[in-house]
Coordinates of C-alpha atoms and ligand atoms in Angstrom, one line a residue:
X119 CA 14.4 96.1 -85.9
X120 CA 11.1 94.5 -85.0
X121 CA 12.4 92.9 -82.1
X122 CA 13.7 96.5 -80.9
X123 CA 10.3 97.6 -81.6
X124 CA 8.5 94.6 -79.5
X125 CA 11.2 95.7 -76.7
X126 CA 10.2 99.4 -76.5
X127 CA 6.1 98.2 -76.8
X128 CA 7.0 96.0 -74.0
X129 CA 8.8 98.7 -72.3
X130 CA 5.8 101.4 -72.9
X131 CA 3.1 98.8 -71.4
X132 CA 4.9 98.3 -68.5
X133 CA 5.3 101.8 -68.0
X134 CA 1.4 102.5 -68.6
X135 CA 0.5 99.8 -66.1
X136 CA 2.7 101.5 -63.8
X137 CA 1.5 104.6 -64.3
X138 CA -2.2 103.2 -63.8
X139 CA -1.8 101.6 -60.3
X140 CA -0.2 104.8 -59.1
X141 CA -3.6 106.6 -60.8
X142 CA -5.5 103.6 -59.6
X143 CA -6.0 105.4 -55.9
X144 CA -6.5 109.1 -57.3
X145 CA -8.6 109.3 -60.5
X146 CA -10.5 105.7 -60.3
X147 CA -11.0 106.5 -56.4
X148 CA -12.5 110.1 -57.9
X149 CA -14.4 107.9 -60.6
X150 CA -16.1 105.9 -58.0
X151 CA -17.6 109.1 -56.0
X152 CA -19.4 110.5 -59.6
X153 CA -23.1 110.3 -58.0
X154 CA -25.8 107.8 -60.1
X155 CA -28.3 109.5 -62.0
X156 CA -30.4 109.7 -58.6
X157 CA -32.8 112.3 -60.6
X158 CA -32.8 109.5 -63.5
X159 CA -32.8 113.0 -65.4
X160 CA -32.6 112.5 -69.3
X161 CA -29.1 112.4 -71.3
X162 CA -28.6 116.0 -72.8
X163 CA -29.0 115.9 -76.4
X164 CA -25.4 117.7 -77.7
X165 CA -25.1 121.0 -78.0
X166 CA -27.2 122.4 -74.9
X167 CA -27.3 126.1 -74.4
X168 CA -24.8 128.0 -72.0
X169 CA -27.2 129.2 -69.4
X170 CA -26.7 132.7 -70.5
X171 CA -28.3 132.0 -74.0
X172 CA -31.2 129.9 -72.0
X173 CA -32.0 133.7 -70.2
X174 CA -31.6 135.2 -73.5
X175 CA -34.5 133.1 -74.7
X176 CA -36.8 133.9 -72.0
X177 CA -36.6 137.6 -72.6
X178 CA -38.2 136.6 -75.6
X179 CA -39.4 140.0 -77.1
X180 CA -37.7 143.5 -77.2
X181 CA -37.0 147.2 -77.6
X182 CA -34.8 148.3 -80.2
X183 CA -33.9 152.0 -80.1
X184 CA -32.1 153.4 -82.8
X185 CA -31.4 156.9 -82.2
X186 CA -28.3 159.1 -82.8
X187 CA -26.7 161.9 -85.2
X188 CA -29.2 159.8 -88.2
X189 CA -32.4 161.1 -86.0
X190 CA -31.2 165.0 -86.7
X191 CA -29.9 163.9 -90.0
X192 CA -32.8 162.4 -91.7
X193 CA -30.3 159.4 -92.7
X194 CA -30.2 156.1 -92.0
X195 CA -26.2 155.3 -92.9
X196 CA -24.7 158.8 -92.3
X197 CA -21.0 156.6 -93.6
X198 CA -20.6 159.3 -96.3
X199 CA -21.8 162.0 -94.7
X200 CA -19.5 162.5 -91.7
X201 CA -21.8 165.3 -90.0
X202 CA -20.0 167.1 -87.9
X203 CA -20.7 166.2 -83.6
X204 CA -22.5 169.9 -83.6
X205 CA -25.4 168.5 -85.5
X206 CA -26.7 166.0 -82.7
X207 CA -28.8 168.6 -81.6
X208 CA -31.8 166.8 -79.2
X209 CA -34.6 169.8 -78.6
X210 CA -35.3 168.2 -75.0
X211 CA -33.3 166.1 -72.7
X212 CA -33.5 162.3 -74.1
X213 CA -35.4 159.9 -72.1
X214 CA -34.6 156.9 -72.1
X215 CA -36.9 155.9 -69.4
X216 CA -40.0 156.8 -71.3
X217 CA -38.6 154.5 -74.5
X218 CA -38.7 151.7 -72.0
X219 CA -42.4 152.2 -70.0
X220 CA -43.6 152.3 -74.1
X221 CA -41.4 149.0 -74.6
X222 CA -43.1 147.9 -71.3
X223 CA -46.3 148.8 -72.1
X224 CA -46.5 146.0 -75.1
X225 CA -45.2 143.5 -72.7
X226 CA -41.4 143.5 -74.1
X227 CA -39.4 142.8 -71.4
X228 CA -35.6 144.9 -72.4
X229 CA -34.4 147.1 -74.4
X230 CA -31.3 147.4 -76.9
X231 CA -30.2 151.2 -77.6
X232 CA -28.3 152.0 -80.4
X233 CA -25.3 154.4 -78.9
X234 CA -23.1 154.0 -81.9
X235 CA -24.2 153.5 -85.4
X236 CA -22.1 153.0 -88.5
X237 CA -21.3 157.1 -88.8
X238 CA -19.6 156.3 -85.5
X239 CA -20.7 159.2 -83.4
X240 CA -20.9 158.3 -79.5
X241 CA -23.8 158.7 -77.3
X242 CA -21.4 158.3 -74.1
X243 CA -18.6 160.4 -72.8
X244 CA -16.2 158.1 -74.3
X245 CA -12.2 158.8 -73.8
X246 CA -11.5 156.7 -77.5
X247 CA -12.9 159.3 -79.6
X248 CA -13.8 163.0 -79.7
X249 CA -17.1 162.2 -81.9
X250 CA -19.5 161.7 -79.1
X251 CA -22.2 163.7 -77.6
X252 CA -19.3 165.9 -75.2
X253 CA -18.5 167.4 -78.1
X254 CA -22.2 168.1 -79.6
X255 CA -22.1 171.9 -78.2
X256 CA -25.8 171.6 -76.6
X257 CA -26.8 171.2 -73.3
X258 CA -29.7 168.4 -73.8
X259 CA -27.7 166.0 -75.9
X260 CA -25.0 166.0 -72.8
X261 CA -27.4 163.5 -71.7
X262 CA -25.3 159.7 -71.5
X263 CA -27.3 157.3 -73.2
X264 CA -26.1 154.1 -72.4
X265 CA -26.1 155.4 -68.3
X266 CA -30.0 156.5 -68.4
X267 CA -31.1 153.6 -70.1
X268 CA -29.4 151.0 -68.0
X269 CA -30.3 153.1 -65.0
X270 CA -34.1 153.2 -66.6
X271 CA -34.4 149.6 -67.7
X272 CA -32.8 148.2 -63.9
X273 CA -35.8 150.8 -62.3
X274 CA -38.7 149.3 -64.4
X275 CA -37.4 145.5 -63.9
X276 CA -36.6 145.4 -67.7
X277 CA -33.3 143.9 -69.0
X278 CA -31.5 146.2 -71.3
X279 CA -28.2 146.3 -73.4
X280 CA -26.7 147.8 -75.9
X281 CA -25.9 148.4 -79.7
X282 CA -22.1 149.3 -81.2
X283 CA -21.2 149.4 -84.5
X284 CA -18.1 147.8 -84.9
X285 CA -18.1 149.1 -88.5
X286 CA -16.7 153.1 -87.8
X287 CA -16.8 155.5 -90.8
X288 CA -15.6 158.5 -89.2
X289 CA -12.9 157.0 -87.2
X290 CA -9.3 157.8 -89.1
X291 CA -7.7 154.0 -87.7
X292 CA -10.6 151.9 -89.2
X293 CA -9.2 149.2 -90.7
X294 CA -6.1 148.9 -88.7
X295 CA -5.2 146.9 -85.3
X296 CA -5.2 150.1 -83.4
X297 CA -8.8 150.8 -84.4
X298 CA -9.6 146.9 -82.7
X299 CA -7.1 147.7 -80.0
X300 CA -7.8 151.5 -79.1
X301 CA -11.4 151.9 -80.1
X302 CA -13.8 149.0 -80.8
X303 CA -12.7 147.2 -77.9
X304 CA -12.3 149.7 -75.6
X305 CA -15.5 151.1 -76.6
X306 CA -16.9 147.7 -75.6
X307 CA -15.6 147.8 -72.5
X308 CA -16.9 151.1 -71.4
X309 CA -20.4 150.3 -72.3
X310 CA -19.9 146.8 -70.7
X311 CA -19.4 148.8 -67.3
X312 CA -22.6 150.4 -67.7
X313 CA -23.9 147.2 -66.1
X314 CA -22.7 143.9 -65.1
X315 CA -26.1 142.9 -65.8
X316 CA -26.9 143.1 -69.3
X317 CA -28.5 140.6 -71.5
X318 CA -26.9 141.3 -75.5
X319 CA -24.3 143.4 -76.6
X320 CA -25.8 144.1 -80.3
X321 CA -23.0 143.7 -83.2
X322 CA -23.9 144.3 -86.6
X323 CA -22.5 143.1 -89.7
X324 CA -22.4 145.9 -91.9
X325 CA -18.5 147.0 -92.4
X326 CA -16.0 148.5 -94.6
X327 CA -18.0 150.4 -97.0
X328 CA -17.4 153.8 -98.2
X329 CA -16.6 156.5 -95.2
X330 CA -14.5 159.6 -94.9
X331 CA -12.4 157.8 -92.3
X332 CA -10.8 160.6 -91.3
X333 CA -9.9 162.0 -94.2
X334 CA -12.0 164.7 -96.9
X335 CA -12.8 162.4 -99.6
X336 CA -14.5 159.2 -99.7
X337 CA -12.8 155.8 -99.2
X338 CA -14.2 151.9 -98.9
X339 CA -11.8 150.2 -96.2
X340 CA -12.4 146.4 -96.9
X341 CA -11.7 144.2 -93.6
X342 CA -11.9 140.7 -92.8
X343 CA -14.7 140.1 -90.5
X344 CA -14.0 136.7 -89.5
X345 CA -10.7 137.8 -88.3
X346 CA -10.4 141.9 -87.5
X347 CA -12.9 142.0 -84.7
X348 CA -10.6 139.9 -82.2
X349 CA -13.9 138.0 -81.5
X350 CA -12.8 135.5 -78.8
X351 CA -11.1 138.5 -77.0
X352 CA -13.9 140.7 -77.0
X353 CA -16.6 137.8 -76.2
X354 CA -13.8 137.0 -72.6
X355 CA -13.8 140.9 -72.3
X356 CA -17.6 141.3 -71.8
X357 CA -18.4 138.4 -70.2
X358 CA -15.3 139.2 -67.5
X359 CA -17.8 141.9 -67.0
X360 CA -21.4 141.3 -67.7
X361 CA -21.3 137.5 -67.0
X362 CA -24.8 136.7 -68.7
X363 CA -24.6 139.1 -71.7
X364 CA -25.1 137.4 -75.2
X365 CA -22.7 138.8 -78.2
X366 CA -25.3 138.8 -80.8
X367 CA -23.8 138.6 -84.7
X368 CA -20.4 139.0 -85.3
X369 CA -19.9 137.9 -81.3
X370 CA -21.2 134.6 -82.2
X371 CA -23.8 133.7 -79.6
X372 CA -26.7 134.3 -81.2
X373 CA -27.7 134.6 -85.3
X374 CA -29.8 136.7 -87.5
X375 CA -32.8 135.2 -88.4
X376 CA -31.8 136.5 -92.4
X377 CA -34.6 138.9 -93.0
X378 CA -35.7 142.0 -90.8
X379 CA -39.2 141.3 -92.1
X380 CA -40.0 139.9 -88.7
X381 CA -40.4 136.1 -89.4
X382 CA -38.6 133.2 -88.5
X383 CA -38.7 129.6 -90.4
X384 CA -41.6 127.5 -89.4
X385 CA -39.2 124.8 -89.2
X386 CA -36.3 126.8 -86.9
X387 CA -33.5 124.6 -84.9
X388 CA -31.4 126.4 -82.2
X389 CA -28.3 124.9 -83.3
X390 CA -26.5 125.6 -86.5
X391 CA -23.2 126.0 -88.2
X392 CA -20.8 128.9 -88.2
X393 CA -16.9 129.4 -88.7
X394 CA -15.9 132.1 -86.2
X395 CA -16.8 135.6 -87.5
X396 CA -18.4 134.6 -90.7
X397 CA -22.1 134.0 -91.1
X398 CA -24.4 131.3 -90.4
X399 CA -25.3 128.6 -93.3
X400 CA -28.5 128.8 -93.0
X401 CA -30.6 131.3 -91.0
X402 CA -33.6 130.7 -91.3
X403 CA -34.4 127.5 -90.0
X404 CA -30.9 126.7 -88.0
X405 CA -29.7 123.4 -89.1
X406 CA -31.2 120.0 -87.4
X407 CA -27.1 118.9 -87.1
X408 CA -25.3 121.9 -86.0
X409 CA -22.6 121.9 -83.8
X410 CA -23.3 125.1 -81.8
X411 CA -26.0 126.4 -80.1
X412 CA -26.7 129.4 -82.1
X413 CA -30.2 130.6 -81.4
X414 CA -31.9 133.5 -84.0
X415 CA -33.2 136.8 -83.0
X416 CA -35.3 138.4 -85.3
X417 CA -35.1 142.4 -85.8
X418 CA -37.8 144.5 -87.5
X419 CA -38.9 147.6 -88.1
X420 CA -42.6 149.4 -86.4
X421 CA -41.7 152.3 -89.1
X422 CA -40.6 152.7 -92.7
X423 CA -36.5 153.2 -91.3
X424 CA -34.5 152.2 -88.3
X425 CA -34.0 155.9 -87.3
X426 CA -36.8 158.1 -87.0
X427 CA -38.1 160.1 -89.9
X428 CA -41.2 162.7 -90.0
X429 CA -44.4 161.3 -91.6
X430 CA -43.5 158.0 -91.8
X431 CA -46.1 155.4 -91.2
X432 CA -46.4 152.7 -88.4
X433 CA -47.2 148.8 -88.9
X434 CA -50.7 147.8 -87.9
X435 CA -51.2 146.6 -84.6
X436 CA -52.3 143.2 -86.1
X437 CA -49.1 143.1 -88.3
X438 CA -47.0 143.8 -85.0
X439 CA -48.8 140.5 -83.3
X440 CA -48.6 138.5 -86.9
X441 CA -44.7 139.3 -86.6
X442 CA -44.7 138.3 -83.0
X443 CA -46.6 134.8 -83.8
X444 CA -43.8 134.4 -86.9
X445 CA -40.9 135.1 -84.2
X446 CA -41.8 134.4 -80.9
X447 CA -43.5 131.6 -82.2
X448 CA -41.4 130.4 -84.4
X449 CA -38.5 129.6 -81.2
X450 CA -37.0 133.1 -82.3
X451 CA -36.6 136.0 -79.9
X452 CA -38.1 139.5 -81.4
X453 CA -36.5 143.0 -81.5
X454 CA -39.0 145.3 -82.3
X455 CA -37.5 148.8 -83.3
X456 CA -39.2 151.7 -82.3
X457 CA -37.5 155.0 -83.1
X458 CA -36.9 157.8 -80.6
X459 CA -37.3 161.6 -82.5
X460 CA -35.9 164.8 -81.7
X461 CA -36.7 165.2 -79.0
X462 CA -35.4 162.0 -77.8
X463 CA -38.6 160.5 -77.0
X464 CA -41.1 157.7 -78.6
X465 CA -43.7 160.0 -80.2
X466 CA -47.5 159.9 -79.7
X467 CA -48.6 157.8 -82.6
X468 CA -45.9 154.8 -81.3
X469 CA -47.2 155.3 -77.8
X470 CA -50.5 154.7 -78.8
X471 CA -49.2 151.7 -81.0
X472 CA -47.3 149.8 -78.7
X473 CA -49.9 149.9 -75.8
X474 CA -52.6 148.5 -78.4
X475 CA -50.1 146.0 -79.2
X476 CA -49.9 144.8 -75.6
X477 CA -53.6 144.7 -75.1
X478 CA -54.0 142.5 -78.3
X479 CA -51.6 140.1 -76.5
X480 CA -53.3 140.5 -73.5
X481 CA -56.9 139.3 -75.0
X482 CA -55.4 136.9 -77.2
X483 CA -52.5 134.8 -75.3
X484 CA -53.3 136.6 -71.5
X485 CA -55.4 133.7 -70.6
X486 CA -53.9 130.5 -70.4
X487 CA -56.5 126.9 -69.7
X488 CA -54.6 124.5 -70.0
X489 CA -54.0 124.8 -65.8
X490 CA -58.1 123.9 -66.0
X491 CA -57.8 121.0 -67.7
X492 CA -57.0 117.2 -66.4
X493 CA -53.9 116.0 -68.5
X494 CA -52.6 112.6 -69.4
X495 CA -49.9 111.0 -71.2
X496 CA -49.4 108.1 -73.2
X497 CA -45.9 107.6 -71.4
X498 CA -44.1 109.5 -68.5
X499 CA -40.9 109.0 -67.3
X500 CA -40.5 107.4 -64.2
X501 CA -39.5 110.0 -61.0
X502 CA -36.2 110.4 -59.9
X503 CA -35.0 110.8 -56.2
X504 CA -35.8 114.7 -56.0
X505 CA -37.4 115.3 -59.5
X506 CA -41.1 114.0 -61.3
X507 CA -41.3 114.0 -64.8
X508 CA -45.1 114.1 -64.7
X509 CA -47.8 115.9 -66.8
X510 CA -48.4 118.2 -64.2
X511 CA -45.0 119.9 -64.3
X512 CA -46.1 121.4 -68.1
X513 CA -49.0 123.2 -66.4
X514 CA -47.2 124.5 -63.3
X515 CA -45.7 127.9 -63.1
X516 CA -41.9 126.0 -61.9
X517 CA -39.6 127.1 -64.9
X518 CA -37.3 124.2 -63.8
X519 CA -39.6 121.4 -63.9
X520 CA -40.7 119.8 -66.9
X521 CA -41.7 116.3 -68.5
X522 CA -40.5 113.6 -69.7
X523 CA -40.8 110.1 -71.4
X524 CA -38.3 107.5 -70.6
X525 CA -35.5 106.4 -72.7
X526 CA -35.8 105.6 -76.4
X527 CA -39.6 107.0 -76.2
X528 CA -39.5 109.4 -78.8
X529 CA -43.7 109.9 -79.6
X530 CA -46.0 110.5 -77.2
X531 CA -49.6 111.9 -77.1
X532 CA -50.4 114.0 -74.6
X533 CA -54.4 114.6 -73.7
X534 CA -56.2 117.5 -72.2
X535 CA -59.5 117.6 -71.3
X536 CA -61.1 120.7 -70.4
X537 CA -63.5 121.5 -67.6
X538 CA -66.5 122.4 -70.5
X539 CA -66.5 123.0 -74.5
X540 CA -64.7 126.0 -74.7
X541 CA -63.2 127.7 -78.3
X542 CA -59.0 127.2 -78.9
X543 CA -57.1 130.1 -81.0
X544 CA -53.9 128.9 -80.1
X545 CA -51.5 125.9 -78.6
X546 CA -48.2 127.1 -77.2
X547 CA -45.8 124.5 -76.6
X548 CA -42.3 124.6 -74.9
X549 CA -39.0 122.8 -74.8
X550 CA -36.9 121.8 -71.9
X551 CA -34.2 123.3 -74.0
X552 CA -31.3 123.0 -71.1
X553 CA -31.3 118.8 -72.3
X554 CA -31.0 120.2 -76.2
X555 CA -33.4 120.7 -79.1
X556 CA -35.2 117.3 -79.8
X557 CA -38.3 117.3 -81.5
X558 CA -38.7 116.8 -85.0
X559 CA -42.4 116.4 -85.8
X560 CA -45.6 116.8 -84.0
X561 CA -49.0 117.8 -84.7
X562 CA -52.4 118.7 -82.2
X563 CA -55.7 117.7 -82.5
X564 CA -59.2 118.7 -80.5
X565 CA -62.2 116.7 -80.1
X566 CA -65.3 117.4 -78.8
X567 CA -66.1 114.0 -77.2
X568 CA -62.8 112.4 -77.0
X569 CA -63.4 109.9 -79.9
X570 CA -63.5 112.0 -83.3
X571 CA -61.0 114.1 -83.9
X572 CA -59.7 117.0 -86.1
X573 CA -55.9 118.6 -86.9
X574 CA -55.6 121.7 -85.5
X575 CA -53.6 124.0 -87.2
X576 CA -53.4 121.9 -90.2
X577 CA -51.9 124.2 -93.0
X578 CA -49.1 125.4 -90.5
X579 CA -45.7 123.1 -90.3
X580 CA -45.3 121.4 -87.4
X581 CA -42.1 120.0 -87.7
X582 CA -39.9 121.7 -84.6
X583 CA -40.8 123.2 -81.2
X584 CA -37.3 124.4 -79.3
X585 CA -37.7 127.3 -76.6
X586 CA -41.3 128.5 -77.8
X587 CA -43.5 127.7 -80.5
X588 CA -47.3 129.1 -81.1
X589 CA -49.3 126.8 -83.0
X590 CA -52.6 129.2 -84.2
X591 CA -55.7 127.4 -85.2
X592 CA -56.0 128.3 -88.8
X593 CA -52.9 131.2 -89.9
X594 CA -50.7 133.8 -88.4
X595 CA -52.8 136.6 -90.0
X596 CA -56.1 135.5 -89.1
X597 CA -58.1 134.9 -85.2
X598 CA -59.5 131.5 -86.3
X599 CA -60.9 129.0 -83.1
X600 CA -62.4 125.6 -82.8
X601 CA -64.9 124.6 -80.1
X602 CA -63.2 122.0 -78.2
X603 CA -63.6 119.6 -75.2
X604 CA -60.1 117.8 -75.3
X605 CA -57.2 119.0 -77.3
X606 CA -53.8 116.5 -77.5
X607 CA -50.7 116.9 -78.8
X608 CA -48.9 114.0 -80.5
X609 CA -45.4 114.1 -80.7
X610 CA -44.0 111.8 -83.4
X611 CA -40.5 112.2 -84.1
X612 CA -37.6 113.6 -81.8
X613 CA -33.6 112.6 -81.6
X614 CA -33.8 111.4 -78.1
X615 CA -37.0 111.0 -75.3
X616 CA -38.8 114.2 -75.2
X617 CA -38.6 116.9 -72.9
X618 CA -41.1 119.2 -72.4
X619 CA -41.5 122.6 -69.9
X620 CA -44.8 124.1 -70.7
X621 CA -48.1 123.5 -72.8
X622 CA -50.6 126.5 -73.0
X623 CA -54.1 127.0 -74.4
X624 CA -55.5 129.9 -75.1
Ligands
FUL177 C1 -28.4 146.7 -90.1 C2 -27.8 148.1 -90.0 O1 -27.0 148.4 -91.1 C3 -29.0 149.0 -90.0 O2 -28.7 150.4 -90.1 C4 -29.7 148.7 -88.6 O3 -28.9 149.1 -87.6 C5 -30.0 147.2 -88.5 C6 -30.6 146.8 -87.2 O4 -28.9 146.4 -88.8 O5 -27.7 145.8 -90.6

């Protein structure tokens, strides 16, 4: 027996020997022409983002529109409700356009519209249901949502996408294959080819609570999310069409932050844990070990609802910019809801808001020194054939270029000194993501003659950077500044040498 074994182990080596001369000239000739690392450009840190989810990040803040039957309603989950399609009943033609130029006008850079919320009614001409706005009986709500806004946002150099319910109480299939088959996905599909250039497709979680579903009386439909929504279908489907478009939620490309309070953890990885349609472990903060890249977005409110409501009362300008600081800030991207009425416009009072809102970032992070200021660092990584790694790339306005230390470095200090004594509110500092999140712990100091020096932003964690992170002087609430001559950032702990793109001073 053993001796029959040795014969077929004999028999199997000769064979793979065989087989590896005949691969010899094919794969190891291949092997050979793999260029050297001319650019001696750092070993990605696993996972990296797809490129897709590194333009996602750089849109960085954003409109969300919901508007629908709830505007005319009053409601914000018309599930039970099941209003018939004549009450979408918009008293002027819905502009979309003008919901952007507001977005626009406090320096958000897309838009998300809501065209289908839970109570499943359509705001397209859509052939997989007769609940949509053909069918509202009024001229003004003929107007095709998801068509003027993509039209709207591509005009005003915005990016734009849009939000479906995948949960339908008003459709009579929910709950069944055909629903997936005949409905969601085709529903998908249709708003997909409202653009090949959109940036999220929004998915929310909420499903399989109580709707009429078709019927008189009210019914829950339970479903399993991880498995109903065909995810790894749907995610092929759109991106067949819209190549860089992010499935947020249930599509598994990007997470909920786990609050729509407008904050993100002050310690927030981009790479987490997640079992195919199910939620993410911990959402918050990401997890230091994840396997995926699965980036958080942030969505909250500028009103009391999601939909709009008469009398209710907007956020503060200075909670708006304390929410961007505890997003943005916090390597999160922000989706700021502001609710068209009904006349399917943003009224006055948001107008007003949102343009006060993009002044306040204007004073307070328009005016970047750091460019001013002679920069040095403890080590850089030495230049590759077409490529630096030198302090001057984190100053430049090249998104590609970035620094660098060289292998194994994993603290470095990096020193600015500034053309005169001038007073810091804020230190923005930025990741060269593409290589992987790497940095664990840092913290920034100024100094007025380069020998004494103070912690800046001392009660605030400053444990991880990723895409984007605004370190403020004192808190997220309050303006606080220090007069300062040199400001340096130490970076003390990171899984691999550090990467940066961009360090701002404002
Ligand atoms: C939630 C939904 O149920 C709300 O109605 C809203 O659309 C919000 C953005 O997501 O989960």
């Amino acid at each position: 027996m053993i001796q029959q074994l040795l014969k077929t182990s004999a028999l199997l080596c000769g064979l793979s020997l065989f087989a590896l001369q005949g691969m010899a000239q094919s794969t190891f000739e291949l092997i050979d022409e793999v260029p050297a690392n001319l650019d001696n450009e750092p070993a990605p840190v696993h996972p990296v983002p797809h490129p897709r989810q590194v333009e996602w990040m750089r849109t960085e803040f954003y409109g969300f529109f919901h508007y629908g039957m709830n505007t005319f309603t009053g409601n914000e989950w018309g599930n039970e409700l099941d209003a018939p399609a004549t009450t979408y009943k918009p008293a002027k033609v819905p502009n979309p356009h003008q919901w952007l130029e507001v977005a626009q006008s406090a320096h958000m850079k897309g838009g998300i519209a809501v065209v289908k919320h839970h109570d499943g009614f359509c705001l397209w001409p859509t052939k997989t249901t007769d609940y949509n706005i053909t069918n509202c009986g009024n001229e003004n709500g003929q107007a095709n949502i998801p068509e003027l806004f993509g039209k709207a946002a591509q005009e005003l150099g915005m990016k734009y996408g849009f939000y479906v319910s995948p949960w339908d109480a008003h459709d009579y299939r929910y709950g069944s294959a055909e629903y997936v088959n005949e409905v969601f996905l085709k529903q998908c599909k249709e708003l997909a080819d409202y653009g090949s250039d959109q940036f999220e497709m929004w998915f929310d979680g909420a499903n399989g609570g109580k709707g009429k579903y078709g019927g008189t009386s009210l019914t829950t439909r339970e479903i399993d999310r991880a498995t109903y929504y065909d995810v790894p279908n749907l995610r092929d489907l759109i991106h067949g069409i819209s190549p860089n478009c992010v499935l947020w939620g249930v599509g598994g490309e990007a997470r909920w932050i786990g609050t729509e309070e407008g904050h993100a953890g002050t310690t927030n990885w981009c790479t987490d844990n997640r079992e195919e349609g199910k939620d993410q472990s911990n959402a918050q903060s990401g997890n230091e070990n994840g396997w995926m890249w699965l980036p958080g977005e942030s969505d909250a409110k500028s009103t009391g609802g999601w939909f709009w409501h008469s009398g209710e009362t907007l956020k503060t300008k200075a909670e708006l910019f304390t929410m961007y600081l505890e997003t943005v800030g916090r390597n999160s991207t922000f989706i700021l809801n502001i609710p068209p009425d009904k006349n399917g416009e943003i009224p006055a009072a948001t107008v007003k808001r949102m343009k006060e809102l993009g002044d306040l970032l204007d004073t307070r992070l328009g005016n970047n020194i750091a460019p001013t200021a002679t920069v040095t660092a403890s080590n850089t990584r030495s230049a590759g054939a077409n490529r630096t790694y030198d302090v001057a790339n984190l100053i430049d306005t090249d998104i590609e270029s970035y620094f660098a230390t060289e292998d194994g470095v994993k603290d470095v200090t990096i020193t600015f000194e500034l053309p005169a004594e001038t007073a810091v509110h804020y230190v923005v500092l930025q990741e060269h993501i593409q290589l992987g999140q790497r940095v664990k712990a840092f913290n920034i100091e100024t100094s007025l003659d380069g020998e004494s020096w103070t912690k800046f932003g001392a009660t605030v964690p400053q444990t991880t950077i990723g895409y984007k992170r605004i370190i403020p002087k004192s808190s997220t609430t309050s303006y606080g500044s220090v007069k300062a001559k040199y400001v340096r950032v130490n970076i003390t702990d990171a899984k691999a040498c550090i990467t940066l793109d961009n360090i701002e001073i404002y």
